[in-house]
């Protein structure tokens, strides 16, 4: 076992107050593309850049174009949890992990069995009519084949945080509470460049900050332990 993985295992074995903060890299191993890697959505060509399409203004002005992209690229409903999701759910069941804080919107943590999941950027699995508030699931949105409409005729909006929209303040407060009280904070699968979510690690008060990513990040120098590689493979060894 690699030395850093062995150290990681020792830290986890000795803790019952772990918080995990993760991003797109946790789900890429389930076949869901991230936004910034070479194969990510930012490197694919569309009529508009993804960050423009996934903005509140664009959604309101051009719902047809928004949903053409969203249904094609954002609704990976057949994706399954990978070993990273499964290990986190196991640690929670064992009483070691207190919460998963995620920037992902795919619902794979819950699919793996995690219960305390704070979805900072929302979820594709929650959709509501902007007129009457009626709930619709992701399957309905995917199957609509265009702009999904409510029975009342209203436009259905995904419960995902679009560009120009703010994060839920209560969710942020809860995330800060978990992070500030954590013995171990594991940060995995995120480049820590999207704010305000990335700023949450500033609230960690402990001395066991662990970074797990395939590539180097600017925040690695803050970590007490850096483990480089596939998070699913690394967690499989623990």
Short mmCIF file of C-alpha atoms in Angstrom, two decimals:
data_model
loop_
_atom_site.label_atom_id
_atom_site.label_comp_id
_atom_site.label_asym_id
_atom_site.label_seq_id
_atom_site.Cartn_x
_atom_site.Cartn_y
_atom_site.Cartn_z
CA UNK A 1 0.00 0.00 0.00
CA UNK A 2 1.32 3.44 -0.94
CA UNK A 3 2.62 5.39 2.04
CA UNK A 4 0.13 8.25 1.71
CA UNK A 5 -2.79 5.83 1.37
CA UNK A 6 -1.57 4.02 4.48
CA UNK A 7 -1.46 7.33 6.38
CA UNK A 8 -4.95 8.14 5.15
CA UNK A 9 -6.25 4.79 6.37
CA UNK A 10 -4.69 5.32 9.81
CA UNK A 11 -6.31 8.74 10.13
CA UNK A 12 -9.73 7.45 9.10
CA UNK A 13 -9.50 4.40 11.35
CA UNK A 14 -8.84 6.70 14.31
CA UNK A 15 -11.69 9.15 13.74
CA UNK A 16 -15.44 9.23 14.28
CA UNK A 17 -15.97 12.80 13.08
CA UNK A 18 -15.14 12.93 9.38
CA UNK A 19 -16.64 15.39 6.89
CA UNK A 20 -16.22 14.93 3.16
CA UNK A 21 -16.30 17.84 0.72
CA UNK A 22 -16.37 16.78 -2.92
CA UNK A 23 -16.79 17.93 -6.47
CA UNK A 24 -17.13 16.70 -10.04
CA UNK A 25 -14.11 14.39 -9.80
CA UNK A 26 -16.07 12.11 -7.48
CA UNK A 27 -18.59 11.38 -10.23
CA UNK A 28 -16.35 11.25 -13.31
CA UNK A 29 -15.59 7.63 -12.44
CA UNK A 30 -19.32 6.98 -12.79
CA UNK A 31 -19.18 8.32 -16.34
CA UNK A 32 -20.42 11.84 -15.62
CA UNK A 33 -18.17 14.45 -17.30
CA UNK A 34 -16.79 17.33 -15.29
CA UNK A 35 -16.58 20.89 -16.55
CA UNK A 36 -12.87 21.62 -16.62
CA UNK A 37 -10.90 18.52 -17.55
CA UNK A 38 -9.76 17.94 -21.13
CA UNK A 39 -12.83 15.80 -21.77
CA UNK A 40 -15.14 18.00 -19.73
CA UNK A 41 -18.08 20.08 -20.88
CA UNK A 42 -16.02 23.27 -21.17
CA UNK A 43 -13.99 21.66 -23.96
CA UNK A 44 -16.97 20.65 -26.08
CA UNK A 45 -18.45 22.86 -28.75
CA UNK A 46 -22.01 24.19 -28.65
CA UNK A 47 -23.76 27.25 -29.99
CA UNK A 48 -23.03 28.93 -26.66
CA UNK A 49 -20.47 28.18 -23.93
CA UNK A 50 -21.85 25.92 -21.16
CA UNK A 51 -21.40 28.65 -18.56
CA UNK A 52 -23.66 30.91 -20.65
CA UNK A 53 -26.29 28.23 -21.23
CA UNK A 54 -26.33 27.33 -17.52
CA UNK A 55 -27.12 30.86 -16.40
CA UNK A 56 -30.37 32.17 -15.00
CA UNK A 57 -30.64 34.81 -17.71
CA UNK A 58 -30.20 32.26 -20.51
CA UNK A 59 -32.71 29.88 -18.90
CA UNK A 60 -35.37 32.58 -18.75
CA UNK A 61 -34.70 33.96 -22.25
CA UNK A 62 -33.98 30.78 -24.19
CA UNK A 63 -35.56 27.81 -22.39
CA UNK A 64 -35.54 25.73 -25.57
CA UNK A 65 -31.77 26.04 -25.98
CA UNK A 66 -31.23 25.59 -22.25
CA UNK A 67 -33.16 22.34 -22.14
CA UNK A 68 -31.61 21.01 -25.36
CA UNK A 69 -28.23 21.18 -23.63
CA UNK A 70 -29.49 20.26 -20.15
CA UNK A 71 -31.38 17.14 -21.19
CA UNK A 72 -28.50 15.97 -23.36
CA UNK A 73 -25.54 16.68 -21.07
CA UNK A 74 -26.72 17.16 -17.49
CA UNK A 75 -29.15 14.28 -16.96
CA UNK A 76 -27.02 11.15 -16.60
CA UNK A 77 -29.84 9.20 -15.01
CA UNK A 78 -28.32 5.78 -15.74
CA UNK A 79 -25.09 6.54 -13.85
CA UNK A 80 -24.30 4.33 -10.88
CA UNK A 81 -22.34 5.09 -7.68
CA UNK A 82 -18.65 4.22 -7.79
CA UNK A 83 -16.39 3.01 -4.94
CA UNK A 84 -15.94 6.57 -3.64
CA UNK A 85 -19.69 7.05 -3.16
CA UNK A 86 -20.00 3.59 -1.66
CA UNK A 87 -17.15 4.01 0.81
CA UNK A 88 -18.54 7.32 2.08
CA UNK A 89 -21.95 5.70 2.62
CA UNK A 90 -20.24 2.87 4.49
CA UNK A 91 -18.37 5.28 6.79
CA UNK A 92 -21.60 7.11 7.58
CA UNK A 93 -23.32 3.82 8.41
CA UNK A 94 -20.39 2.94 10.70
CA UNK A 95 -20.73 6.28 12.49
CA UNK A 96 -17.39 7.61 11.28
CA UNK A 97 -18.58 10.18 8.75
CA UNK A 98 -20.98 12.95 9.76
CA UNK A 99 -21.80 14.54 6.41
CA UNK A 100 -21.09 14.67 2.71
CA UNK A 101 -20.95 18.18 1.30
CA UNK A 102 -21.06 18.08 -2.48
CA UNK A 103 -20.97 20.43 -5.43
CA UNK A 104 -22.48 17.68 -7.61
CA UNK A 105 -26.10 17.62 -8.69
CA UNK A 106 -26.38 13.97 -9.76
CA UNK A 107 -27.75 12.38 -6.57
CA UNK A 108 -25.22 9.53 -6.63
CA UNK A 109 -24.30 9.92 -2.96
CA UNK A 110 -27.91 9.24 -1.97
CA UNK A 111 -28.12 6.40 -4.50
CA UNK A 112 -25.12 4.81 -2.74
CA UNK A 113 -26.87 5.07 0.62
CA UNK A 114 -25.57 8.31 2.12
CA UNK A 115 -28.18 10.13 4.17
CA UNK A 116 -26.65 13.38 5.36
CA UNK A 117 -25.84 14.93 1.99
CA UNK A 118 -25.64 18.69 1.59
CA UNK A 119 -26.08 19.49 -2.11
CA UNK A 120 -24.64 22.99 -2.44
CA UNK A 121 -25.57 23.33 -6.09
CA UNK A 122 -28.92 21.54 -5.92
CA UNK A 123 -30.07 18.36 -7.63
CA UNK A 124 -31.34 17.32 -11.06
CA UNK A 125 -33.78 15.05 -9.23
CA UNK A 126 -35.83 17.98 -7.92
CA UNK A 127 -37.78 20.14 -10.37
CA UNK A 128 -40.63 22.52 -9.72
CA UNK A 129 -43.17 24.47 -11.72
CA UNK A 130 -42.37 28.18 -11.58
CA UNK A 131 -46.08 29.00 -11.59
CA UNK A 132 -47.72 26.60 -9.11
CA UNK A 133 -44.74 24.93 -7.44
CA UNK A 134 -45.69 21.34 -8.34
CA UNK A 135 -42.81 18.83 -8.06
CA UNK A 136 -41.51 16.82 -11.02
CA UNK A 137 -38.76 14.21 -11.08
CA UNK A 138 -35.75 14.07 -13.39
CA UNK A 139 -37.31 11.30 -15.50
CA UNK A 140 -40.20 13.59 -16.39
CA UNK A 141 -37.81 16.37 -17.41
CA UNK A 142 -35.68 13.98 -19.45
CA UNK A 143 -38.68 12.44 -21.23
CA UNK A 144 -40.28 15.76 -22.13
CA UNK A 145 -38.11 16.03 -25.24
CA UNK A 146 -38.14 19.81 -25.08
CA UNK A 147 -39.14 22.44 -22.57
CA UNK A 148 -40.96 20.59 -19.75
CA UNK A 149 -44.24 22.17 -18.80
CA UNK A 150 -46.45 21.66 -15.79
CA UNK A 151 -50.07 20.55 -16.05
CA UNK A 152 -50.93 24.17 -15.29
CA UNK A 153 -48.83 25.33 -18.25
CA UNK A 154 -46.03 26.77 -16.16
CA UNK A 155 -42.35 26.39 -16.97
CA UNK A 156 -40.57 23.70 -14.94
CA UNK A 157 -37.20 24.71 -13.50
CA UNK A 158 -34.55 22.32 -12.20
CA UNK A 159 -33.55 22.78 -8.57
CA UNK A 160 -29.96 23.42 -9.56
CA UNK A 161 -28.01 26.58 -8.82
CA UNK A 162 -27.45 28.30 -12.14
CA UNK A 163 -24.85 30.96 -12.80
CA UNK A 164 -26.11 34.33 -11.42
CA UNK A 165 -28.04 32.52 -8.67
CA UNK A 166 -27.00 32.39 -5.03
CA UNK A 167 -26.45 29.35 -2.86
CA UNK A 168 -28.97 28.44 -0.18
CA UNK A 169 -27.89 30.34 2.94
CA UNK A 170 -29.27 27.73 5.36
CA UNK A 171 -27.41 24.98 3.52
CA UNK A 172 -24.19 27.01 3.68
CA UNK A 173 -24.68 27.58 7.39
CA UNK A 174 -25.11 23.87 7.97
CA UNK A 175 -22.04 23.05 5.88
CA UNK A 176 -19.95 25.53 7.85
CA UNK A 177 -21.19 24.00 11.07
CA UNK A 178 -20.15 20.49 10.00
CA UNK A 179 -16.76 21.59 8.66
CA UNK A 180 -15.83 23.73 11.65
CA UNK A 181 -16.60 20.85 14.04
CA UNK A 182 -14.88 18.12 12.00
CA UNK A 183 -11.90 16.16 13.24
CA UNK A 184 -10.93 15.22 9.66
CA UNK A 185 -11.91 17.13 6.54
CA UNK A 186 -11.42 15.17 3.33
CA UNK A 187 -11.57 17.23 0.14
CA UNK A 188 -11.81 15.13 -2.99
CA UNK A 189 -12.50 15.46 -6.69
CA UNK A 190 -12.58 19.24 -6.75
CA UNK A 191 -10.21 21.88 -8.06
CA UNK A 192 -11.50 24.32 -5.41
CA UNK A 193 -11.94 27.18 -7.87
CA UNK A 194 -15.74 27.62 -7.73
CA UNK A 195 -16.78 30.10 -5.04
CA UNK A 196 -18.41 30.50 -2.63
CA UNK A 197 -18.35 26.70 -2.22
CA UNK A 198 -14.55 26.47 -2.38
CA UNK A 199 -14.23 28.96 0.47
CA UNK A 200 -15.90 26.54 2.88
CA UNK A 201 -12.59 24.85 3.72
CA UNK A 202 -11.52 28.12 5.37
CA UNK A 203 -13.83 27.19 8.24
CA UNK A 204 -11.97 23.99 9.06
CA UNK A 205 -10.21 24.36 12.41
CA UNK A 206 -8.46 21.01 12.69
CA UNK A 207 -5.06 19.71 11.65
CA UNK A 208 -6.14 16.80 9.45
CA UNK A 209 -7.04 18.41 6.13
CA UNK A 210 -6.73 15.75 3.41
CA UNK A 211 -6.71 16.51 -0.32
CA UNK A 212 -7.45 13.73 -2.84
CA UNK A 213 -7.29 14.65 -6.52
CA UNK A 214 -5.87 13.32 -9.75
CA UNK A 215 -4.01 16.57 -10.35
CA UNK A 216 -2.35 19.25 -8.24
CA UNK A 217 -4.50 22.11 -6.89
CA UNK A 218 -3.51 25.51 -5.57
CA UNK A 219 -4.91 24.49 -2.18
CA UNK A 220 -2.62 21.46 -1.75
CA UNK A 221 -0.13 23.51 0.26
CA UNK A 222 -2.76 23.96 2.96
CA UNK A 223 -3.29 20.24 3.38
CA UNK A 224 -1.80 18.02 6.07
CA UNK A 225 -1.93 15.09 3.66
CA UNK A 226 -2.16 15.04 -0.15
CA UNK A 227 -3.03 11.79 -1.90
CA UNK A 228 -2.86 12.00 -5.68
CA UNK A 229 -4.85 9.64 -7.86
CA UNK A 230 -8.31 8.30 -8.59
CA UNK A 231 -10.48 8.81 -5.52
CA UNK A 232 -12.43 5.62 -6.23
CA UNK A 233 -9.27 3.55 -6.43
CA UNK A 234 -7.82 5.19 -3.32
CA UNK A 235 -10.97 4.63 -1.28
CA UNK A 236 -11.08 1.02 -2.47
CA UNK A 237 -7.77 0.44 -0.68
CA UNK A 238 -9.02 1.71 2.67
#
